[in-house]
Amino acid sequence: MSESLSSHVSSSSTKSARPHVAIVGAGVMGLSIGWRLAAAGCAVDIFEQGTSGLGASHAAAGMLAACAEAEPGEDGLLVLNRESQRLWPSFAAELEAASGMAVDLRTEGTIVLALNADDGARLRHLLALQQAFGLPVEWLNGAEVRRREPHLTSKLAGAVSCPEDHQVDNRKVAAALKIAALAAGARLHEDAPVERVEVSDGRARAVIVKGERHGADLVVLAAGAWSRGVDITPAAPLPVRPIKGQMLSVAMDPAAPILNHVIWAPGTYLVPRRDGRLIVGATVEERGFNTDLTAGGQLALLTHAWRALPTIEELPILEQWVGFRPGSRDDAPILGPSAEVDGLIFATGHHRNGILLLPVTADAISRLILEGETADVIAPFTAGRFARRAAAE
Ligand code: GLY
């Protein structure tokens, strides 16, 4: 932690001395940090360029897929992902109590499918990696998969069951967080784009919105894919870029849903909601902030979904949309204090794991501000890692 953040936080251990915090971004990250801080007695102003909760928080599928999305070489990120996965049930219960609304955490688990021998061989590699990481997963044969999900194709080469990879309705989470943050006393400013963090004598002093200055003791940058667009000079712009994802949803009969588990199939994933929506995602495109729904993108999603779940063919399309994942240079989040500007804290760059990483981010960033402690689990993810790597090269 930077000196000034440390000394500020240690001198603000009583409720009356809590810092005034400006948060840039009212997606799930900004709202959850604002909720936690306001509940602890901080004055909190959350600034959102548009309407709260309508960025990646709205676009996401809400998969809590620490095991299914495990990647080689991402051992450190896996520890963070698993810790946040562990926190989700208590976080959801606390949020539901604070907001008075359900967020639909579903615990049926996730099944990753192989549809042919090639997929099967790839999936065996994933299984070996997951087992080497000690993750709770098991191999299922085709008959067992169909016993659990009878509407899936009969052309199955096997599957991996990830029973701890749950899902939550991210749109409900965003709505609940807004209620909880406002109820705790946070002030939400919508249509309020932060152009710049004012820095003087090496310390963040204010945010500038439409030319107007809003002073604060600390600034949290939680603007997702838009984080790089906030001027934090003299600090370098954050290495965060938008990674476009197209998605769609179809309507199942909520009384007789054709799917209950989250399904990963080659080229797509399928996430069934309690209200009958079936979310189909997602493309991965390096197209900046391009918002086009393309014929190719939608065709690919529907083709892959239909191969895994042929009965999807009859279902009406409800919605098609585009979202932007905040991707960092190493695909891991950027969490904790700036190494260059005192009083500036980052909570961004969550890439494919924003909803999964919500509880650990909210807890660790609010603890950093309230108690001056950087939790061990976020220590590897500070922005300083990029400068250290550049210096070592
Ligand atoms: N985590 C799913 C996605 O980014 O598409």
Coordinates of C-alpha atoms and ligand atoms in Angstrom, one line a residue:
M1 CA 0.0 0.0 0.0
S2 CA 1.2 3.6 -0.7
E3 CA 2.4 5.6 2.3
S4 CA -0.5 8.2 2.1
L5 CA -3.2 5.6 1.8
S6 CA -1.7 3.8 4.7
S7 CA -1.5 6.8 6.9
H8 CA -4.9 8.1 5.9
V9 CA -6.5 4.8 6.6
S10 CA -4.8 4.3 9.9
S11 CA -5.9 7.8 11.1
S12 CA -9.4 7.0 10.1
S13 CA -10.2 4.0 12.2
T14 CA -13.1 5.7 14.0
K15 CA -16.4 6.1 12.2
S16 CA -16.3 9.9 12.3
A17 CA -12.9 9.9 10.7
R18 CA -13.9 7.7 7.8
P19 CA -12.6 8.9 4.4
H20 CA -14.8 10.5 1.8
V21 CA -14.5 8.2 -1.2
A22 CA -15.3 8.9 -4.9
I23 CA -15.9 5.8 -6.9
V24 CA -15.7 5.9 -10.7
G25 CA -18.2 3.4 -12.2
A26 CA -21.5 2.1 -11.0
G27 CA -21.3 -1.4 -12.3
V28 CA -21.3 -4.2 -9.8
M29 CA -17.8 -3.4 -8.6
G30 CA -18.4 0.2 -7.9
L31 CA -21.8 -0.4 -6.3
S32 CA -20.6 -3.2 -4.1
I33 CA -17.5 -1.2 -2.8
G34 CA -19.8 1.8 -2.3
W35 CA -22.3 -0.3 -0.4
R36 CA -19.6 -1.8 1.9
L37 CA -18.0 1.6 2.5
A38 CA -21.2 3.5 3.1
A39 CA -22.4 0.8 5.5
A40 CA -19.1 1.4 7.4
G41 CA -19.7 5.1 7.7
C42 CA -17.8 6.6 4.8
A43 CA -19.2 9.4 2.7
V44 CA -19.4 7.8 -0.7
D45 CA -20.1 9.3 -4.1
I46 CA -20.4 6.9 -7.1
F47 CA -20.1 8.4 -10.6
E48 CA -21.5 6.6 -13.6
Q49 CA -21.1 7.8 -17.2
G50 CA -24.6 6.4 -18.1
T51 CA -27.1 4.5 -16.1
S52 CA -25.8 2.3 -13.2
G53 CA -25.4 -1.4 -13.8
L54 CA -25.9 -1.3 -17.6
G55 CA -22.3 -2.2 -18.7
A56 CA -20.7 -5.6 -18.4
S57 CA -22.8 -6.1 -15.2
H58 CA -25.9 -6.2 -17.4
A59 CA -24.3 -8.0 -20.3
A60 CA -22.7 -10.9 -18.4
A61 CA -24.1 -14.4 -18.0
G62 CA -23.4 -14.6 -14.3
M63 CA -21.4 -17.9 -14.4
L64 CA -19.3 -18.5 -11.3
A65 CA -17.0 -20.7 -13.3
A66 CA -13.7 -21.0 -11.4
C67 CA -13.3 -24.7 -12.3
A68 CA -14.7 -24.8 -15.9
E69 CA -12.7 -21.7 -16.9
A70 CA -9.4 -22.9 -15.3
E71 CA -6.5 -22.1 -17.6
P72 CA -2.9 -23.4 -17.7
G73 CA -0.5 -20.9 -16.2
E74 CA -3.2 -19.0 -14.2
D75 CA -2.6 -20.7 -10.8
G76 CA -2.6 -17.3 -9.0
L77 CA -5.8 -16.3 -10.6
L78 CA -7.4 -19.6 -9.8
V79 CA -6.7 -19.0 -6.0
L80 CA -8.5 -15.7 -6.3
N81 CA -11.4 -17.2 -8.3
R82 CA -11.9 -20.0 -5.9
E83 CA -11.8 -17.7 -2.9
S84 CA -14.5 -15.5 -4.5
Q85 CA -16.5 -18.6 -5.4
R86 CA -16.4 -19.6 -1.7
L87 CA -17.6 -16.2 -0.7
W88 CA -20.6 -16.1 -3.1
P89 CA -23.3 -17.9 -0.9
S90 CA -22.8 -15.6 2.1
F91 CA -22.4 -12.5 -0.2
A92 CA -25.7 -13.3 -2.0
A93 CA -27.5 -13.9 1.4
E94 CA -26.2 -10.6 2.7
L95 CA -27.1 -8.7 -0.4
E96 CA -30.6 -10.2 -0.5
A97 CA -31.1 -9.2 3.1
A98 CA -29.8 -5.6 2.5
S99 CA -31.8 -5.1 -0.7
G100 CA -35.0 -7.1 0.0
M101 CA -34.7 -8.8 -3.4
A102 CA -33.7 -12.2 -4.7
V103 CA -30.6 -12.5 -6.8
D104 CA -31.2 -16.1 -7.9
L105 CA -28.0 -17.9 -7.0
R106 CA -28.4 -21.3 -8.5
T107 CA -26.4 -24.3 -7.3
E108 CA -27.1 -27.1 -9.9
G109 CA -23.5 -26.7 -11.1
T110 CA -21.9 -26.7 -14.5
I111 CA -21.3 -29.5 -17.1
V112 CA -18.6 -29.1 -19.8
L113 CA -19.5 -31.2 -22.9
A114 CA -17.5 -33.0 -25.5
L115 CA -19.5 -33.7 -28.7
N116 CA -17.0 -35.8 -30.6
A117 CA -13.7 -37.6 -30.2
D118 CA -11.6 -34.4 -30.8
D119 CA -13.6 -32.5 -28.1
G120 CA -13.2 -35.6 -25.9
A121 CA -9.5 -35.5 -26.1
R122 CA -9.4 -31.8 -25.4
L123 CA -11.7 -32.2 -22.5
R124 CA -9.5 -35.0 -21.0
H125 CA -6.6 -32.4 -21.0
L126 CA -8.9 -29.9 -19.2
L127 CA -9.8 -32.6 -16.7
A128 CA -6.1 -33.5 -16.1
L129 CA -5.4 -29.8 -15.5
Q130 CA -8.3 -29.4 -13.1
Q131 CA -7.3 -32.5 -11.2
A132 CA -3.7 -31.3 -11.0
F133 CA -5.1 -28.1 -9.4
G134 CA -7.1 -30.2 -6.9
L135 CA -10.5 -28.9 -8.2
P136 CA -13.7 -30.8 -7.4
V137 CA -14.6 -32.2 -10.8
E138 CA -15.6 -35.6 -12.3
W139 CA -15.8 -37.3 -15.7
L140 CA -19.3 -38.2 -16.8
N141 CA -20.1 -40.6 -19.7
G142 CA -22.8 -39.7 -22.2
A143 CA -25.5 -41.7 -20.5
E144 CA -24.9 -40.0 -17.2
V145 CA -25.0 -36.5 -18.9
R146 CA -28.3 -37.3 -20.5
R147 CA -29.7 -38.6 -17.3
R148 CA -29.0 -35.2 -15.8
E149 CA -30.0 -33.1 -18.8
P150 CA -32.3 -35.2 -21.2
H151 CA -32.7 -32.5 -23.8
L152 CA -29.0 -32.4 -24.7
T153 CA -27.9 -34.1 -27.9
S154 CA -27.3 -37.9 -27.8
K155 CA -24.0 -37.3 -29.7
L156 CA -21.9 -37.0 -26.6
A157 CA -18.4 -38.2 -26.1
G158 CA -18.4 -37.4 -22.4
A159 CA -18.4 -34.4 -20.1
V160 CA -16.8 -32.9 -17.0
S161 CA -19.0 -32.1 -14.1
C162 CA -18.0 -29.0 -12.1
P163 CA -20.5 -29.1 -9.2
E164 CA -19.1 -26.0 -7.4
D165 CA -19.4 -23.7 -10.5
H166 CA -22.8 -22.1 -9.8
Q167 CA -24.5 -19.1 -11.4
V168 CA -26.3 -16.0 -10.4
D169 CA -28.6 -13.5 -12.2
N170 CA -26.2 -10.7 -12.7
R171 CA -28.9 -8.2 -13.6
K172 CA -30.6 -8.8 -10.4
V173 CA -27.3 -8.5 -8.5
A174 CA -26.7 -5.1 -10.1
A175 CA -30.2 -4.0 -9.2
A176 CA -29.9 -5.3 -5.6
L177 CA -26.5 -3.6 -5.2
K178 CA -28.0 -0.3 -6.2
I179 CA -30.7 -0.6 -3.6
A180 CA -28.3 -1.7 -0.9
A181 CA -25.7 1.0 -1.7
L182 CA -28.4 3.8 -1.7
A183 CA -30.0 2.4 1.5
A184 CA -26.5 2.5 3.2
G185 CA -26.2 6.2 2.3
A186 CA -24.0 6.1 -0.9
R187 CA -24.8 8.9 -3.3
L188 CA -25.2 7.8 -7.0
H189 CA -24.5 10.3 -9.8
E190 CA -25.7 8.9 -13.2
D191 CA -25.0 10.6 -16.5
A192 CA -21.9 11.8 -14.8
P193 CA -18.8 10.7 -16.8
V194 CA -15.5 11.2 -14.9
E195 CA -13.0 12.7 -17.3
R196 CA -10.1 13.0 -15.0
V197 CA -8.8 12.2 -11.5
E198 CA -7.2 15.4 -10.2
V199 CA -3.8 14.7 -8.8
S200 CA -1.6 17.2 -7.0
D201 CA 1.5 16.6 -5.0
G202 CA 1.3 13.0 -6.0
R203 CA -2.1 12.4 -4.4
A204 CA -5.6 12.0 -5.9
R205 CA -7.7 14.9 -4.6
A206 CA -10.9 15.0 -6.7
V207 CA -12.7 13.7 -9.8
I208 CA -13.7 16.0 -12.6
V209 CA -17.1 15.5 -14.1
K210 CA -18.3 17.7 -17.0
G211 CA -15.7 20.2 -15.9
E212 CA -16.9 20.2 -12.3
R213 CA -14.7 19.3 -9.4
H214 CA -15.8 16.8 -6.8
G215 CA -13.3 16.6 -4.0
A216 CA -12.6 13.3 -2.1
D217 CA -10.0 11.7 0.2
L218 CA -9.7 8.6 -1.9
V219 CA -10.7 7.7 -5.5
V220 CA -11.6 4.1 -6.6
L221 CA -11.4 3.5 -10.3
A222 CA -13.9 0.7 -11.1
A223 CA -15.0 1.7 -14.6
G224 CA -14.6 -1.7 -16.2
A225 CA -13.7 -1.6 -19.9
W226 CA -13.9 2.2 -19.8
S227 CA -11.2 2.5 -17.1
R228 CA -8.4 3.4 -19.6
G229 CA -10.5 6.4 -20.7
V230 CA -10.2 8.2 -17.3
D231 CA -7.2 10.5 -17.3
I232 CA -5.1 9.6 -14.1
T233 CA -2.0 11.6 -15.1
P234 CA 0.8 11.4 -13.9
A235 CA 0.0 7.7 -13.6
A236 CA 0.1 5.7 -16.9
P237 CA -3.2 4.8 -18.4
L238 CA -4.4 1.4 -17.2
P239 CA -3.7 -1.5 -19.6
V240 CA -7.4 -2.3 -19.9
R241 CA -9.2 -2.8 -23.2
P242 CA -12.7 -3.8 -24.2
I243 CA -13.2 -7.3 -25.4
K244 CA -16.5 -7.5 -27.2
G245 CA -18.9 -10.4 -26.6
Q246 CA -22.2 -10.9 -28.5
M247 CA -24.9 -12.9 -26.7
L248 CA -28.6 -13.7 -27.0
S249 CA -31.4 -15.3 -25.0
V250 CA -34.3 -17.5 -25.8
A251 CA -37.4 -18.2 -23.8
M252 CA -37.9 -21.6 -22.2
D253 CA -41.1 -22.6 -20.4
P254 CA -40.2 -21.7 -16.8
A255 CA -42.5 -24.5 -15.6
A256 CA -40.7 -27.1 -17.8
P257 CA -37.2 -25.7 -18.6
I258 CA -35.2 -27.7 -21.1
L259 CA -32.0 -27.2 -19.1
N260 CA -31.1 -26.8 -15.4
H261 CA -27.3 -26.9 -15.3
V262 CA -25.0 -24.4 -16.8
I263 CA -23.6 -26.0 -20.0
W264 CA -20.3 -25.4 -21.7
A265 CA -20.3 -26.8 -25.2
P266 CA -17.7 -26.3 -28.0
G267 CA -18.1 -22.6 -29.1
T268 CA -20.8 -21.6 -26.6
Y269 CA -22.2 -21.7 -23.1
L270 CA -25.9 -22.0 -22.1
V271 CA -27.1 -20.5 -18.8
P272 CA -30.7 -21.3 -17.8
R273 CA -32.4 -18.7 -15.5
R274 CA -35.2 -19.3 -13.1
D275 CA -37.6 -17.0 -15.0
G276 CA -37.2 -19.2 -18.1
R277 CA -34.6 -17.2 -20.0
L278 CA -31.8 -19.3 -21.5
I279 CA -28.7 -17.2 -22.0
V280 CA -26.5 -18.2 -25.0
G281 CA -22.9 -16.7 -25.0
A282 CA -20.6 -15.5 -26.1
T283 CA -18.3 -14.3 -28.9
V284 CA -14.8 -13.0 -28.0
E285 CA -13.9 -10.2 -30.4
E286 CA -11.1 -7.6 -30.5
R287 CA -13.2 -4.8 -32.0
G288 CA -12.9 -1.9 -29.5
F289 CA -16.2 -0.5 -28.5
N290 CA -18.0 -1.7 -31.6
T291 CA -21.6 -2.4 -30.7
D292 CA -22.7 -4.2 -33.9
L293 CA -24.6 -7.5 -33.6
T294 CA -23.3 -9.4 -36.6
A295 CA -24.9 -12.2 -38.6
G296 CA -21.8 -14.2 -38.2
G297 CA -21.6 -13.8 -34.5
Q298 CA -25.2 -14.7 -33.9
L299 CA -25.1 -17.5 -36.4
A300 CA -22.1 -19.1 -34.7
L301 CA -23.7 -18.9 -31.2
L302 CA -27.0 -20.4 -32.4
T303 CA -25.2 -23.1 -34.5
H304 CA -23.0 -24.2 -31.5
A305 CA -26.0 -24.0 -29.1
W306 CA -28.2 -26.1 -31.5
R307 CA -25.5 -28.8 -31.8
A308 CA -25.5 -29.3 -28.1
L309 CA -29.2 -28.7 -27.4
P310 CA -31.3 -29.4 -30.6
T311 CA -34.6 -28.5 -29.0
I312 CA -33.4 -24.9 -28.8
E313 CA -34.6 -24.7 -32.4
E314 CA -38.2 -24.2 -31.4
L315 CA -37.6 -21.5 -28.8
P316 CA -38.4 -17.8 -29.4
I317 CA -35.5 -15.4 -29.3
L318 CA -36.0 -12.8 -26.6
E319 CA -33.0 -10.5 -26.8
Q320 CA -29.6 -10.1 -28.5
W321 CA -26.9 -7.9 -27.1
V322 CA -23.3 -6.9 -26.9
G323 CA -21.1 -6.4 -23.9
F324 CA -17.5 -5.4 -23.2
R325 CA -15.3 -7.4 -20.9
P326 CA -12.5 -5.3 -19.3
G327 CA -9.4 -7.2 -20.4
S328 CA -6.0 -6.5 -18.9
R329 CA -2.7 -7.3 -20.5
D330 CA -2.4 -10.6 -18.6
D331 CA -6.2 -11.3 -18.4
A332 CA -6.1 -10.9 -14.6
P333 CA -7.8 -8.1 -12.6
I334 CA -6.1 -4.9 -11.4
L335 CA -6.8 -4.6 -7.7
G336 CA -5.4 -2.4 -5.0
P337 CA -3.5 0.9 -4.7
S338 CA -1.8 2.7 -7.5
A339 CA 2.0 2.6 -7.3
E340 CA 2.2 6.1 -8.8
V341 CA -0.6 8.1 -7.2
D342 CA -1.5 8.1 -3.5
G343 CA -5.1 7.7 -2.6
L344 CA -6.0 6.1 -6.0
I345 CA -7.2 2.5 -5.8
F346 CA -8.0 0.2 -8.7
A347 CA -10.9 -2.4 -8.9
T348 CA -11.0 -3.2 -12.6
G349 CA -9.8 -5.5 -15.4
H350 CA -11.9 -8.5 -14.3
H351 CA -12.0 -9.8 -17.9
R352 CA -14.2 -13.0 -18.1
N353 CA -14.7 -13.2 -14.3
G354 CA -16.3 -10.0 -13.2
I355 CA -19.4 -11.6 -11.6
L356 CA -17.4 -14.4 -10.1
L357 CA -14.8 -12.0 -8.6
L358 CA -17.4 -9.6 -7.2
P359 CA -17.4 -10.7 -3.5
V360 CA -13.6 -10.9 -3.1
T361 CA -13.2 -7.6 -4.8
A362 CA -15.8 -5.8 -2.7
D363 CA -14.4 -7.3 0.5
A364 CA -10.7 -6.8 -0.3
I365 CA -11.0 -3.2 -1.6
S366 CA -13.3 -2.0 1.2
R367 CA -10.9 -3.7 3.8
L368 CA -8.0 -1.9 2.2
I369 CA -9.8 1.4 2.6
L370 CA -11.2 0.8 6.0
E371 CA -8.4 -1.1 7.7
G372 CA -5.4 -0.3 5.5
E373 CA -4.8 -4.0 4.9
T374 CA -4.1 -5.5 1.5
A375 CA -5.5 -9.1 1.6
D376 CA -2.9 -11.7 0.6
V377 CA -5.3 -13.0 -2.1
I378 CA -5.2 -9.7 -4.0
A379 CA -1.6 -8.9 -3.4
P380 CA -0.4 -10.4 -6.8
F381 CA -2.9 -8.3 -8.7
T382 CA -1.8 -4.7 -8.1
A383 CA -1.1 -2.5 -11.1
G384 CA 2.6 -2.3 -10.2
R385 CA 3.0 -5.8 -11.7
F386 CA 3.0 -4.4 -15.3
A387 CA 5.8 -1.9 -14.5
R388 CA 7.8 -4.5 -12.7
R389 CA 7.5 -6.9 -15.7
A390 CA 8.4 -4.1 -18.1
A391 CA 11.5 -3.2 -16.0
A392 CA 12.6 -6.9 -16.0
E393 CA 12.4 -7.2 -19.8
Ligands
GLY1 N1 -17.2 -15.6 -18.6 C1 -17.9 -15.7 -19.8 C2 -17.6 -14.7 -20.8 O1 -16.7 -13.8 -20.6 O2 -18.1 -14.8 -21.9

